[in-house]
Amino acid sequence: MTEFWLISAPGEKTCQQTWDKMMLATTRTNNLSTNHKFNIPDLKVGTLDVLVGLSDELAKLDSFVESVVKKVAQYMADVLEDSRDKVQENLLANGVDLITYITRFQWDMAKYPIKQSLKNISDIVSKQVTQIDNDLKARASAYNNLKGNLQNLERKNAGSLLSRSLADIVKKEDFVLDSEYLITMIVVVPKTNYADWQKTYETLSEMVVPRSTNLLFEDHESGLFSVTLFRKAIDDFRLKARENKFMVRDFQYNEEEMKADKEEMTRLSTDKKKQFGPLVRWLKVNFSEAFIAWIHIKALRVFVESVLRYGLPVNFQAMLMQTNKKTMKKLREVLYDLYKHLDSSAAAVIDQPAMDIPGLNLSAQEYYPYVYYKIDCNLLDFK
């Protein structure tokens, strides 16, 4: 399962004792979860006012960064237009899969210097991820336009004979060209009506050239016939043809136009291939950056919330628990028994319906006597 619980509890005499106690309760006796220590460095605490304000800001930033991480992941899936496996193997953080990254989390001192204040670190993340979000919008828009134009052209080349491009079907020799009086028309005839067409086309209107029809192309439903007639009979012929379920295509043979269409298709196809590689590389790099930023935000939230709840000096153990659907309820109960002494108000709300607790940004159902945040690594929403 890809869901993790990131929790923290106050240090006993030492943080190791807190860890041992939790391991004993959740893993050694009843195997409810796989646990990992989650290492958060000694960050600058700052004042209580700043921490309270930051707690709210970090909650919003957490949601924003998570949404960007998901957007980049989803767009990767769209661009690869491929199987789930292909996408997953490209969604890495620092070159490793997401679960490995989280379970072995190490604070990145170079990106987020711990000498800076908590507010500054959160601003660095915010700026960095906003930039990724803006870049993604611009790149996605350019690539989607290109892809859309190419799909439109492909559709034109693949639809039914009533609408598809004829550039690859007809040839110059199929037409009477440069005649003052004569014109070659293109008619779509359902396969079931071929015999009718051969019998009646010469008499649909006056001035049709006898024996001038040829079958140029057919798909599984219809055939494309040419027929030559005098220009002044065009309207009458078109009308009579429609009455007999023969559809005259609005088509004039123009070599230049057809060549331009083909060239445009080649150009778009080449452009798409050219942009594909760099775009996938950009998505891989920036997915990694955004995901790493997101987990650092989670670490900041645990730190701030732990200091607000458990007080100073800073003394808490952060832990990452990988759980599964079957044991979740039991794990909640065990953790509750372990830590209910930390906050009596949590006991009152633990089974209540959702309600807002001022200043905590959590509904009651998500409020526990220990600090708790969820990390869900299942980032793709496959339709």
Coordinates of C-alpha atoms in Angstrom, one line a residue:
M1 CA 0.0 0.0 0.0
T2 CA 1.2 3.5 -0.8
E3 CA -0.2 5.3 2.2
F4 CA 2.0 6.4 5.0
W5 CA 1.2 7.9 8.4
L6 CA 3.8 10.5 9.5
I7 CA 3.4 10.9 13.3
S8 CA 5.4 12.3 16.2
A9 CA 5.3 11.7 19.9
P10 CA 7.2 13.5 22.6
G11 CA 10.5 12.0 23.7
E12 CA 10.5 10.0 26.9
K13 CA 13.8 10.2 28.7
T14 CA 15.3 9.8 25.2
C15 CA 13.7 9.7 21.8
Q16 CA 15.0 6.2 21.4
Q17 CA 12.7 5.1 24.2
T18 CA 9.7 6.7 22.4
W19 CA 10.7 4.8 19.3
D20 CA 11.1 1.4 21.2
K21 CA 7.7 1.8 22.9
M22 CA 5.9 2.5 19.6
M23 CA 7.7 -0.4 17.9
L24 CA 6.7 -2.7 20.7
A25 CA 3.0 -1.7 20.5
T26 CA 2.6 -1.7 16.7
T27 CA 5.1 -4.1 15.2
R28 CA 6.7 -6.6 17.6
T29 CA 3.5 -7.8 19.2
N30 CA 0.9 -7.6 16.5
N31 CA 2.5 -6.6 13.1
L32 CA 0.2 -3.6 12.4
S33 CA 2.6 -1.5 10.4
T34 CA 6.1 -1.2 9.0
N35 CA 7.8 1.7 10.8
H36 CA 10.8 3.9 10.0
K37 CA 12.4 6.7 11.9
F38 CA 11.8 10.0 10.1
N39 CA 14.8 12.3 10.6
I40 CA 14.1 16.0 11.0
P41 CA 17.2 18.1 11.8
D42 CA 17.5 20.8 14.5
L43 CA 15.6 23.6 12.9
K44 CA 15.4 27.2 14.3
V45 CA 12.3 27.4 16.5
G46 CA 11.6 31.1 16.5
T47 CA 8.8 32.7 18.5
L48 CA 5.4 31.1 19.4
D49 CA 3.5 33.7 17.4
V50 CA 5.5 32.9 14.3
L51 CA 5.0 29.1 14.8
V52 CA 1.2 29.5 15.1
G53 CA 1.0 31.6 12.0
L54 CA 3.3 29.2 10.2
S55 CA 1.2 26.3 11.1
D56 CA -1.7 27.7 9.0
E57 CA 0.6 28.7 6.1
L58 CA 2.2 25.3 5.9
A59 CA -1.1 23.6 5.8
K60 CA -2.0 25.7 2.7
L61 CA 1.4 25.2 1.2
D62 CA 1.2 21.4 1.8
S63 CA -2.0 21.3 -0.3
F64 CA -0.6 23.5 -3.0
V65 CA 2.6 21.5 -3.4
E66 CA 0.7 18.2 -3.3
S67 CA -1.5 19.5 -6.1
V68 CA 1.6 20.4 -8.2
V69 CA 3.2 17.0 -7.6
K70 CA 0.0 15.3 -8.8
K71 CA -0.3 17.6 -11.8
V72 CA 3.2 16.8 -13.0
A73 CA 2.7 13.1 -12.4
Q74 CA -0.6 13.1 -14.3
Y75 CA 0.8 15.1 -17.2
M76 CA 3.7 12.6 -17.4
A77 CA 1.1 9.9 -17.8
D78 CA -0.7 12.0 -20.5
V79 CA 2.5 12.6 -22.4
L80 CA 3.7 9.0 -22.3
E81 CA 0.3 8.0 -23.6
D82 CA 1.5 4.6 -22.4
S83 CA 1.0 1.9 -19.8
R84 CA 1.1 2.5 -16.0
D85 CA 4.5 0.8 -15.7
K86 CA 6.2 3.3 -18.0
V87 CA 4.8 6.2 -15.9
Q88 CA 5.8 4.7 -12.5
E89 CA 9.4 4.1 -13.5
N90 CA 9.7 7.8 -14.4
L91 CA 8.2 9.1 -11.2
L92 CA 11.4 9.1 -9.0
A93 CA 12.6 11.3 -6.2
N94 CA 16.4 11.9 -6.2
G95 CA 16.8 8.9 -8.5
V96 CA 15.0 6.4 -6.3
D97 CA 11.4 5.2 -6.1
L98 CA 9.1 7.3 -3.9
I99 CA 8.7 4.7 -1.1
T100 CA 12.5 4.4 -0.8
Y101 CA 12.9 8.1 -0.8
I102 CA 10.3 8.6 2.0
T103 CA 11.4 5.7 4.2
R104 CA 15.0 6.9 4.0
F105 CA 14.3 10.6 4.1
Q106 CA 17.3 12.9 4.7
W107 CA 16.9 16.6 5.0
D108 CA 18.5 18.4 2.0
M109 CA 20.8 20.9 3.6
A110 CA 21.9 22.4 0.3
K111 CA 18.4 23.2 -0.9
Y112 CA 16.9 24.1 2.4
P113 CA 19.6 25.5 4.8
I114 CA 18.7 24.9 8.4
K115 CA 20.5 28.0 9.5
Q116 CA 17.6 29.9 7.9
S117 CA 14.3 30.6 9.8
L118 CA 11.4 28.2 9.3
K119 CA 9.5 31.0 7.5
N120 CA 12.4 31.4 5.0
I121 CA 12.6 27.7 4.3
S122 CA 8.8 27.6 3.7
D123 CA 9.2 30.6 1.3
I124 CA 12.0 28.9 -0.6
V125 CA 9.7 25.9 -1.2
S126 CA 6.8 28.1 -2.1
K127 CA 8.8 30.0 -4.7
Q128 CA 10.4 26.9 -6.1
V129 CA 7.1 25.0 -6.5
T130 CA 5.2 28.0 -7.9
Q131 CA 7.9 28.3 -10.6
I132 CA 7.5 24.6 -11.4
D133 CA 3.7 25.1 -11.6
N134 CA 4.1 28.1 -14.0
D135 CA 6.6 26.3 -16.2
L136 CA 4.3 23.2 -16.4
K137 CA 1.4 25.4 -17.6
A138 CA 3.5 27.0 -20.3
R139 CA 5.1 23.7 -21.5
A140 CA 1.9 21.8 -21.3
S141 CA 0.0 24.4 -23.3
A142 CA 2.7 24.5 -26.1
Y143 CA 2.8 20.7 -26.3
N144 CA -1.0 20.2 -26.2
N145 CA -1.5 22.7 -29.0
L146 CA 1.0 20.8 -31.1
K147 CA -0.6 17.5 -30.3
G148 CA -4.1 18.9 -30.9
N149 CA -3.2 20.3 -34.3
L150 CA -1.6 17.0 -35.3
Q151 CA -4.6 15.0 -34.1
N152 CA -6.9 17.2 -36.1
L153 CA -4.9 16.6 -39.2
E154 CA -4.7 12.9 -38.5
R155 CA -8.5 12.9 -38.1
K156 CA -8.9 14.6 -41.4
N157 CA -6.8 11.8 -43.0
A158 CA -8.6 9.0 -41.3
G159 CA -12.4 9.7 -41.1
S160 CA -15.1 8.6 -43.5
L161 CA -14.9 9.3 -47.2
L162 CA -17.5 12.1 -46.7
S163 CA -15.0 14.2 -44.7
R164 CA -11.5 12.8 -44.8
S165 CA -8.7 14.5 -46.7
L166 CA -8.3 13.2 -50.2
A167 CA -4.6 14.2 -50.6
D168 CA -3.4 10.7 -50.4
I169 CA -6.2 9.2 -52.4
V170 CA -6.6 11.1 -55.7
K171 CA -4.1 11.7 -58.4
K172 CA -3.7 14.4 -61.1
E173 CA -4.7 12.0 -63.9
D174 CA -8.1 11.4 -62.2
F175 CA -9.2 14.9 -63.2
V176 CA -10.0 17.0 -66.2
L177 CA -8.0 20.1 -65.3
D178 CA -7.9 23.6 -66.9
S179 CA -11.0 23.1 -69.1
E180 CA -13.3 26.1 -69.6
Y181 CA -16.4 23.8 -69.9
L182 CA -15.7 20.5 -68.2
I183 CA -15.1 19.6 -64.6
T184 CA -14.5 16.4 -62.7
M185 CA -16.6 15.8 -59.6
I186 CA -15.9 13.4 -56.7
V187 CA -18.9 11.4 -55.4
V188 CA -19.2 9.1 -52.4
V189 CA -21.4 6.1 -53.1
P190 CA -22.4 3.6 -50.4
K191 CA -21.2 0.1 -51.4
T192 CA -24.8 -1.2 -51.5
N193 CA -25.6 1.4 -54.2
Y194 CA -22.7 0.7 -56.7
A195 CA -25.0 -0.9 -59.3
D196 CA -27.5 2.0 -59.0
W197 CA -24.7 4.5 -59.5
Q198 CA -23.4 2.7 -62.7
K199 CA -26.9 2.5 -64.1
T200 CA -28.0 6.1 -63.3
Y201 CA -25.0 8.5 -63.1
E202 CA -25.1 9.4 -66.8
T203 CA -28.8 10.4 -66.6
L204 CA -28.8 12.2 -63.2
S205 CA -28.7 15.5 -65.1
E206 CA -28.0 16.7 -68.6
M207 CA -24.4 17.2 -69.8
V208 CA -22.7 14.3 -68.0
V209 CA -19.9 12.8 -70.0
P210 CA -20.8 9.2 -70.9
R211 CA -18.6 6.4 -69.4
S212 CA -16.6 9.0 -67.4
T213 CA -16.9 7.4 -64.0
N214 CA -14.0 5.6 -62.2
L215 CA -13.8 4.0 -58.8
L216 CA -10.8 5.7 -57.2
F217 CA -10.8 4.3 -53.7
E218 CA -13.0 2.4 -51.3
D219 CA -13.2 1.8 -47.5
H220 CA -15.5 -0.8 -45.8
E221 CA -18.6 1.4 -46.2
S222 CA -18.3 3.4 -49.4
G223 CA -16.5 4.0 -52.7
L224 CA -15.1 7.2 -54.1
F225 CA -16.1 7.7 -57.8
S226 CA -15.0 10.4 -60.2
V227 CA -17.4 11.7 -62.9
T228 CA -17.0 14.4 -65.5
L229 CA -19.7 16.8 -66.6
F230 CA -20.2 20.3 -68.0
R231 CA -19.7 23.1 -65.4
K232 CA -23.1 24.6 -66.0
A233 CA -24.8 21.3 -64.8
I234 CA -23.0 21.2 -61.4
D235 CA -25.9 22.4 -59.2
D236 CA -28.5 20.2 -60.9
F237 CA -26.2 17.1 -60.7
R238 CA -25.4 17.7 -57.1
L239 CA -29.1 17.9 -56.2
K240 CA -30.2 14.8 -58.2
A241 CA -27.2 12.9 -56.8
R242 CA -28.2 13.7 -53.2
E243 CA -31.8 12.5 -53.9
N244 CA -30.3 9.1 -55.0
K245 CA -28.1 8.9 -51.8
F246 CA -24.9 9.8 -53.7
M247 CA -23.0 12.5 -51.9
V248 CA -20.9 15.0 -54.0
R249 CA -17.8 16.0 -52.2
D250 CA -16.9 19.7 -52.3
F251 CA -13.4 19.1 -53.7
Q252 CA -11.2 20.9 -56.2
Y253 CA -7.9 19.4 -57.2
N254 CA -5.2 21.7 -56.1
E255 CA -1.7 20.3 -56.0
E256 CA -0.2 23.2 -54.0
E257 CA -2.8 22.9 -51.2
M258 CA -2.4 19.2 -51.0
K259 CA 1.3 19.4 -50.8
A260 CA 1.1 22.0 -48.1
D261 CA -1.2 19.7 -46.1
K262 CA 1.2 16.9 -46.3
E263 CA 4.2 19.1 -45.4
E264 CA 2.2 20.5 -42.4
M265 CA 1.5 17.0 -41.2
T266 CA 5.2 16.0 -41.5
R267 CA 6.3 19.2 -39.7
L268 CA 3.9 18.7 -36.8
S269 CA 4.9 15.1 -36.4
T270 CA 8.6 16.0 -36.4
D271 CA 8.0 18.8 -34.0
K272 CA 6.1 16.5 -31.6
K273 CA 9.0 14.0 -31.7
K274 CA 11.5 16.7 -31.1
Q275 CA 9.7 18.1 -28.1
F276 CA 8.8 14.8 -26.6
G277 CA 12.3 13.9 -25.2
P278 CA 13.1 17.2 -23.6
L279 CA 9.6 17.4 -22.2
V280 CA 9.8 14.0 -20.5
R281 CA 13.2 14.9 -19.1
W282 CA 11.8 18.2 -17.7
L283 CA 8.9 16.3 -16.2
K284 CA 11.1 13.8 -14.5
V285 CA 13.5 16.4 -13.1
N286 CA 10.7 18.6 -11.9
F287 CA 8.5 15.8 -10.5
S288 CA 11.5 14.8 -8.4
E289 CA 12.0 18.5 -7.3
A290 CA 8.3 19.0 -6.4
F291 CA 8.0 15.7 -4.6
I292 CA 11.2 16.3 -2.5
A293 CA 9.8 19.8 -1.7
W294 CA 6.5 18.2 -0.6
I295 CA 8.1 15.8 1.8
H296 CA 10.2 18.7 3.3
I297 CA 7.0 20.6 3.9
K298 CA 5.6 17.5 5.7
A299 CA 8.8 17.5 7.8
L300 CA 8.4 21.2 8.6
R301 CA 4.7 20.6 9.6
V302 CA 5.7 17.8 12.0
F303 CA 8.4 20.0 13.5
V304 CA 6.1 23.1 14.0
E305 CA 3.2 21.1 15.2
S306 CA 5.3 19.0 17.6
V307 CA 6.8 22.2 19.2
L308 CA 3.4 23.8 19.5
R309 CA 1.9 20.6 21.1
Y310 CA 4.7 19.3 23.2
G311 CA 6.5 22.5 24.1
L312 CA 10.2 23.3 24.5
P313 CA 13.0 22.2 24.6
V314 CA 12.4 20.4 21.3
N315 CA 12.1 16.8 22.2
F316 CA 10.0 14.5 20.0
Q317 CA 10.4 11.4 17.8
A318 CA 9.0 11.6 14.2
M319 CA 8.0 8.2 12.8
L320 CA 6.8 7.0 9.4
M321 CA 4.3 4.1 9.5
Q322 CA 3.4 2.1 6.4
T323 CA 0.1 0.5 7.1
N324 CA -2.5 -1.5 5.2
K325 CA -6.3 -1.3 4.9
K326 CA -6.9 -4.3 7.1
T327 CA -4.9 -3.1 10.1
M328 CA -5.7 0.6 10.0
K329 CA -8.5 0.6 12.5
K330 CA -6.6 -1.5 15.0
L331 CA -3.5 0.6 14.5
R332 CA -5.5 3.8 15.3
E333 CA -6.7 2.2 18.5
V334 CA -3.2 1.1 19.6
L335 CA -1.8 4.5 18.9
Y336 CA -4.7 6.1 20.8
D337 CA -4.1 4.0 23.8
L338 CA -0.4 4.7 23.7
Y339 CA -0.8 8.5 23.5
K340 CA -4.3 9.5 24.8
H341 CA -2.6 10.9 28.0
L342 CA -1.1 13.7 25.8
D343 CA -4.4 15.4 25.1
S344 CA -7.7 14.7 26.9
S345 CA -9.7 16.8 24.3
A346 CA -8.7 14.2 21.6
A347 CA -10.6 11.6 23.6
A348 CA -13.8 13.6 23.4
V349 CA -13.6 14.1 19.6
I350 CA -12.1 10.8 18.5
D351 CA -15.4 9.3 17.5
Q352 CA -17.4 12.5 16.8
P353 CA -18.5 13.6 13.4
A354 CA -16.3 16.2 11.7
M355 CA -16.1 19.6 13.2
D356 CA -13.7 22.5 13.1
I357 CA -11.3 23.0 15.9
P358 CA -10.2 26.7 15.9
G359 CA -6.5 27.2 14.9
L360 CA -5.9 23.5 14.1
N361 CA -6.8 23.3 10.4
L362 CA -8.1 19.8 10.9
S363 CA -11.6 18.3 11.1
A364 CA -12.2 16.5 14.4
Q365 CA -12.0 13.1 12.7
E366 CA -8.4 13.9 11.8
Y367 CA -7.4 15.1 15.2
Y368 CA -5.4 12.7 17.4
P369 CA -3.5 13.1 20.6
Y370 CA -0.3 12.7 18.7
V371 CA 0.8 14.8 15.6
Y372 CA -0.4 13.1 12.5
Y373 CA -0.1 13.7 8.7
K374 CA -0.9 11.4 5.8
I375 CA 1.4 10.9 2.8
D376 CA -0.3 9.1 -0.1
C377 CA 2.2 8.1 -2.8
N378 CA -0.6 7.0 -5.2
L379 CA -0.4 10.2 -7.3
L380 CA -2.0 9.0 -10.5
D381 CA -5.6 9.2 -11.3
F382 CA -6.1 6.7 -14.2
K383 CA -9.3 7.2 -16.0

